[in-house]
Coordinates of C-alpha atoms in Angstrom, one line a residue:
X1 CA -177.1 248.7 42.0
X2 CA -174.6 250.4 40.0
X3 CA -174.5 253.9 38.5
X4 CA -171.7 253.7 35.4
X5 CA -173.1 257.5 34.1
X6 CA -169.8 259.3 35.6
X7 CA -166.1 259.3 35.3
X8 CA -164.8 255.4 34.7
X9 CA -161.3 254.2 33.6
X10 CA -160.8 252.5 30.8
X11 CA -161.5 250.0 33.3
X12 CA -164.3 251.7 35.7
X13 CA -167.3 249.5 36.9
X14 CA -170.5 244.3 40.7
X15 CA -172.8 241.9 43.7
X16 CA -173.0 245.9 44.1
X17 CA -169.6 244.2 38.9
X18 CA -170.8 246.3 38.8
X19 CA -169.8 245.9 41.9
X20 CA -171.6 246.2 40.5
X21 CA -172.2 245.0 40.8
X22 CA -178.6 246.7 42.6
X23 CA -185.2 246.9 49.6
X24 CA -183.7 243.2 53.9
X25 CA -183.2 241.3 57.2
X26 CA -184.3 239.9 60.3
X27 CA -184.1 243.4 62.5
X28 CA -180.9 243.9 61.9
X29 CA -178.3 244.2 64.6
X30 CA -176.7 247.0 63.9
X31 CA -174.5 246.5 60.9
X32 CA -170.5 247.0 62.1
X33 CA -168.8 249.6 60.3
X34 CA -166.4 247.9 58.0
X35 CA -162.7 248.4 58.3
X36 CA -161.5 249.5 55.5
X37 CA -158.1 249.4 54.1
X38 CA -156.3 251.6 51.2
X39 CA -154.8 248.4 48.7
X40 CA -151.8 248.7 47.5
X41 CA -151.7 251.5 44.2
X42 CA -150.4 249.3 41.5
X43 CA -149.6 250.7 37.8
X44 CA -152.3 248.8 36.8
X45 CA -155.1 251.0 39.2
X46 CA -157.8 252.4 37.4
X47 CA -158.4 256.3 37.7
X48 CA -161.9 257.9 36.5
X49 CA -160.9 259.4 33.3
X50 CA -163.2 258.6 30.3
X51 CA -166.9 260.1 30.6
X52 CA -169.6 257.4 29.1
X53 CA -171.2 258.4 25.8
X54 CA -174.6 259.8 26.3
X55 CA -177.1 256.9 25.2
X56 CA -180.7 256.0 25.0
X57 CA -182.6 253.8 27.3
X58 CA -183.9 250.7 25.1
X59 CA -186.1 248.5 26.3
X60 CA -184.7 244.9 25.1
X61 CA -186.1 241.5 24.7
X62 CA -184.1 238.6 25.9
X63 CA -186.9 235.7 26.6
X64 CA -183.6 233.3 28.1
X65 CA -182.6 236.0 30.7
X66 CA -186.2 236.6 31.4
X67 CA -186.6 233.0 31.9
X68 CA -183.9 232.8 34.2
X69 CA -184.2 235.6 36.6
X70 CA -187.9 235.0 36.8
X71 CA -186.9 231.1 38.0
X72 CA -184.5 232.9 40.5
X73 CA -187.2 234.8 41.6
X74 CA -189.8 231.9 42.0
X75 CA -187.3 230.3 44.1
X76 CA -186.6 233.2 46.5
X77 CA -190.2 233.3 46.5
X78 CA -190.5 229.7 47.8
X79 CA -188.1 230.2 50.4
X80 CA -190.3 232.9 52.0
X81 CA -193.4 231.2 51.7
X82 CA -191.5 227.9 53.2
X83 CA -190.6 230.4 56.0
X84 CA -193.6 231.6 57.1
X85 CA -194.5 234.4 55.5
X86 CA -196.5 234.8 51.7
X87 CA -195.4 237.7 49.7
X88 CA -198.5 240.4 49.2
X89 CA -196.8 241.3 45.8
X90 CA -194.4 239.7 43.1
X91 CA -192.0 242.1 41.9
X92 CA -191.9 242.6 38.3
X93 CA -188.7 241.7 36.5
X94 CA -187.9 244.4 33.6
X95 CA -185.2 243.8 31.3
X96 CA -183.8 247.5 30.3
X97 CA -180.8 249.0 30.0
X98 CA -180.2 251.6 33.5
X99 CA -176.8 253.6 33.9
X100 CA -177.3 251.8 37.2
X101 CA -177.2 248.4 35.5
X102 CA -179.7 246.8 38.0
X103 CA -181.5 248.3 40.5
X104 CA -185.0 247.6 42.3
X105 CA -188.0 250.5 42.2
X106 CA -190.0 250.2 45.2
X107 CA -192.3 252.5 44.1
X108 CA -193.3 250.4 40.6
X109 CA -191.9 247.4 42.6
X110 CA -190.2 246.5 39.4
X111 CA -186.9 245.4 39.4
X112 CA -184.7 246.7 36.4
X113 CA -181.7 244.6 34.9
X114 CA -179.5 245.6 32.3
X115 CA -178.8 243.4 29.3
X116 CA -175.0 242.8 28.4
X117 CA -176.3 243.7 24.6
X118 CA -177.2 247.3 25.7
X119 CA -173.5 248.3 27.4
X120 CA -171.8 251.2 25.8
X121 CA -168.3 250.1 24.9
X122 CA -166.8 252.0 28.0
X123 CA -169.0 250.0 30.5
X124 CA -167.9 246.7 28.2
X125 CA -164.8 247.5 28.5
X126 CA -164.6 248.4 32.4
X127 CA -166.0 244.8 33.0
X128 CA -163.4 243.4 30.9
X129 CA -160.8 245.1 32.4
X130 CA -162.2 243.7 36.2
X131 CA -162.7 240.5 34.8
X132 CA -158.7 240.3 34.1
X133 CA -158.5 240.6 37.5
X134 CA -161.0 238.0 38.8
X135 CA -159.1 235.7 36.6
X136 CA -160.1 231.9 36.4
X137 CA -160.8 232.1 32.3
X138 CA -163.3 234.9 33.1
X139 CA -164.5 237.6 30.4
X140 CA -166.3 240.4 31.0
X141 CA -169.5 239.2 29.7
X142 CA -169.2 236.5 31.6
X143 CA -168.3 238.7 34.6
X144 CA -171.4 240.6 34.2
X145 CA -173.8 238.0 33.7
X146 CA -172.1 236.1 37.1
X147 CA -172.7 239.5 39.0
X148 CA -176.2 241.0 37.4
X149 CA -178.0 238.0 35.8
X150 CA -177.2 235.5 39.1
X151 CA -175.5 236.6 42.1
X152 CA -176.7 240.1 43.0
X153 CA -180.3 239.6 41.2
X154 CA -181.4 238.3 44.7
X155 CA -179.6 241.6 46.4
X156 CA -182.4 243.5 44.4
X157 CA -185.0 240.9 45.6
X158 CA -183.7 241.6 48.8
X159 CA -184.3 245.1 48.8
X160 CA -188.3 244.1 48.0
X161 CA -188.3 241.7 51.0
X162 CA -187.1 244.9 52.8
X163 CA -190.2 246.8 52.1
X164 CA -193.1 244.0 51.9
X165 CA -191.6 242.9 55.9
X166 CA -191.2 246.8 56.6
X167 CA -187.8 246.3 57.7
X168 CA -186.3 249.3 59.3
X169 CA -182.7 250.5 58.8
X170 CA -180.4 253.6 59.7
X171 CA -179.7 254.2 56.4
X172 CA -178.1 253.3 53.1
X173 CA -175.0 251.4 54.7
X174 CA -177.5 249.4 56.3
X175 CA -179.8 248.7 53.6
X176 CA -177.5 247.5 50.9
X177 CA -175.2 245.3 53.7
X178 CA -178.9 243.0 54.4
X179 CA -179.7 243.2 50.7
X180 CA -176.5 241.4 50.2
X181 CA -177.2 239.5 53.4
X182 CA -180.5 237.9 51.8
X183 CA -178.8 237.4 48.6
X184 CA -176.2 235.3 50.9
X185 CA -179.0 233.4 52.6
X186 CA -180.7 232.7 49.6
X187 CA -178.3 231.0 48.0
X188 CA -177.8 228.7 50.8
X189 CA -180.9 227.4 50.0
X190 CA -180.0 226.5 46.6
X191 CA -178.3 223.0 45.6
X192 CA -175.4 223.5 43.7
X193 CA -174.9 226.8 44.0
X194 CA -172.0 226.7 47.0
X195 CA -168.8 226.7 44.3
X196 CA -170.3 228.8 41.8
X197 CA -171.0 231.7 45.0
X198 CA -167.7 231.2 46.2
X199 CA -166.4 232.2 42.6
X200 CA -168.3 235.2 42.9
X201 CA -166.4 236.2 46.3
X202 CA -162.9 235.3 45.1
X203 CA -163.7 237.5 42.1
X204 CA -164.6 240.2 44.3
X205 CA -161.8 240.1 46.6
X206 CA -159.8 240.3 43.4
X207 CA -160.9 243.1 42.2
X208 CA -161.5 244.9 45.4
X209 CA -157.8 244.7 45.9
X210 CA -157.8 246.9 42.7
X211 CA -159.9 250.0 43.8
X212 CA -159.0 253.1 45.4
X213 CA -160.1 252.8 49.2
X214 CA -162.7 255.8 48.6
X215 CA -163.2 256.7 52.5
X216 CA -160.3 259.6 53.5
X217 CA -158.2 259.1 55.9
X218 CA -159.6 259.0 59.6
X219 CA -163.2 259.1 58.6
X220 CA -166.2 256.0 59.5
X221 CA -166.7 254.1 56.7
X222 CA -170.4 254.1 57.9
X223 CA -171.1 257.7 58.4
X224 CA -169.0 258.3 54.6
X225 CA -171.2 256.1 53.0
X226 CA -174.4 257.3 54.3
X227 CA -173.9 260.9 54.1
X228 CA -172.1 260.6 50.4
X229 CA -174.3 258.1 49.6
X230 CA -176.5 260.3 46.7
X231 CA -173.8 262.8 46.8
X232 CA -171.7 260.6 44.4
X233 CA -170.9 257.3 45.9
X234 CA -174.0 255.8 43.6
X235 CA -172.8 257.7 40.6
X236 CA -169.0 256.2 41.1
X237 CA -168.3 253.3 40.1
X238 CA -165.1 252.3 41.5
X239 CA -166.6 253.9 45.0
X240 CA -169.4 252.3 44.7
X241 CA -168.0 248.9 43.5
X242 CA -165.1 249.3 46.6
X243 CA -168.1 249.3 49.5
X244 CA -170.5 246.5 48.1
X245 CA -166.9 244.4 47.5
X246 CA -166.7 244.5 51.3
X247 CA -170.2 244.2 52.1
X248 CA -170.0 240.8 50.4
X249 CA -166.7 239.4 52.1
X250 CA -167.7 240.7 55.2
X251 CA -170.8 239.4 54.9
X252 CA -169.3 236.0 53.1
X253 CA -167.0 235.7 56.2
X254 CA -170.0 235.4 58.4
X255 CA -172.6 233.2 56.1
X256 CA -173.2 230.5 58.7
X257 CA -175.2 232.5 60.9
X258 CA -177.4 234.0 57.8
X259 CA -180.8 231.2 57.9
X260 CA -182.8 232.5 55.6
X261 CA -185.9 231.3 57.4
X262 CA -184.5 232.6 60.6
X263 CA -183.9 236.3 59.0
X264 CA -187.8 235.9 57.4
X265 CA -188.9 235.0 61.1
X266 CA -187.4 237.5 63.1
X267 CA -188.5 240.4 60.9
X268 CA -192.0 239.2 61.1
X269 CA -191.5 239.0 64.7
X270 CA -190.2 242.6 64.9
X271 CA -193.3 244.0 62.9
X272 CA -195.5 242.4 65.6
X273 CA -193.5 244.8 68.5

């Protein structure tokens, strides 16, 4: 997901918070470009300023976190088999501390996820920052946990469901909008979890009214995001955080076409073509 190793405001960050908040779907139809919009500059904006403190890379050991992602992960798991299709793999769940604060290896198939322990004080102090702006009592801990321990794990999940039903895409735009899309779909399945998703996407709107529209003036959001993807869209947080911030209320604005065991169905049927 998120890459906090660059420039970040006192404030800098999902879903990805961050923001970020971390491979899919059914073929996807090709993914809209967003229309994006520059919010309105308020004193209160963050600018990159402050460069993180270089820091190791421990590994940490947090049996309750482990405990829960692997349950989220069981029950993603479940909704695949349940929809037609058994997983050839489980992907490991590694809790370590990544500059990207959660992000899935496709290669180890191991996905990593940062522990709130392990933040330098600049990233700490970026989530609490955003989490004055999502509000409703939250802290950034709290913030964090919402975004990288439960909402977006099952974006990273997603992005393993990518590759195990060889989902094609056109690139990086594409790829993190389904990852977010299964993550969508997934919870859907879930009892309970209706309000405590639709606190994630009012704190997202909230603090995507915050960020710096990063696409200039007359360019595609699309073609922006894929072409500056590596270039320094991953290694910025407020960029970064700005374009998975739409993906989700885009995508949020939409969740009653997203069946998860419609999406599982259709890839499958696509692999057979």
């Amino acid at each position: 997901m998120l890459n906090t190793q660059q420039p970040v405001p006192p404030f800098t960050f999902m879903l990805a918070l961050a923001l970020i908040f971390v491979a899919c779907a059914p073929a996807p139809t090709p993914v809209p470009p967003l229309e994006v919009t520059q919010p309105t500059a308020s004193a209160t904006q963050p600018q990159p300023t402050a460069t993180l403190t270089p820091r190791p890379t421990p590994t940490t050991t947090n049996p309750a976190l482990q405990a829960a992602l692997e349950k989220i992960r069981g029950e993603y798991l479940k909704q695949m088999e349940a929809s037609g299709f058994k997983p050839s793999w489980v992907p490991a769940i590694r809790i370590e501390y990544t500059p990207k604060l959660m992000y899935h290896h496709p290669g180890q198939r191991t996905i990593y996820v940062s522990d709130w322990a392990n933040l330098s004080a600049e990233e700490k102090a970026l989530f609490d920052q955003w989490a004055s702006f999502a509000a409703e009592g939250a802290t950034g801990q709290s913030l964090f946990a919402e975004m990288f321990h439960w909402f977006f794990f099952p974006h990273e999940v997603g992005h393993d469901t990518q590759k195990q039903l060889q989902i094609e895409s056109s690139g990086p735009y594409e790829v993190e909008y389904n990852a977010t899309e299964w993550a969508v779909a997934f919870w859907k399945t879930q009892p309970g979890a209706e309000e405590r998703v639709r606190r994630v996407e009012r704190a997202a709107r909230r603090i995507w009214e915050r960020l710096p529209n990063p696409v200039p003036a007359g360019q595609d959001s699309r073609a922006y995001f894929n072409e500056n993807y590596t270039k320094g869209i991953i290694s910025n947080t407020p960029a970064y955080g700005y374009f998975q911030f739409s993906f989700l209320m885009d995508i949020m604005d939409r969740r009653q076409e997203l069946i998860f065991g419609a999406m599982v169905q259709a890839a499958l049927k696509n692999q057979s073509k």
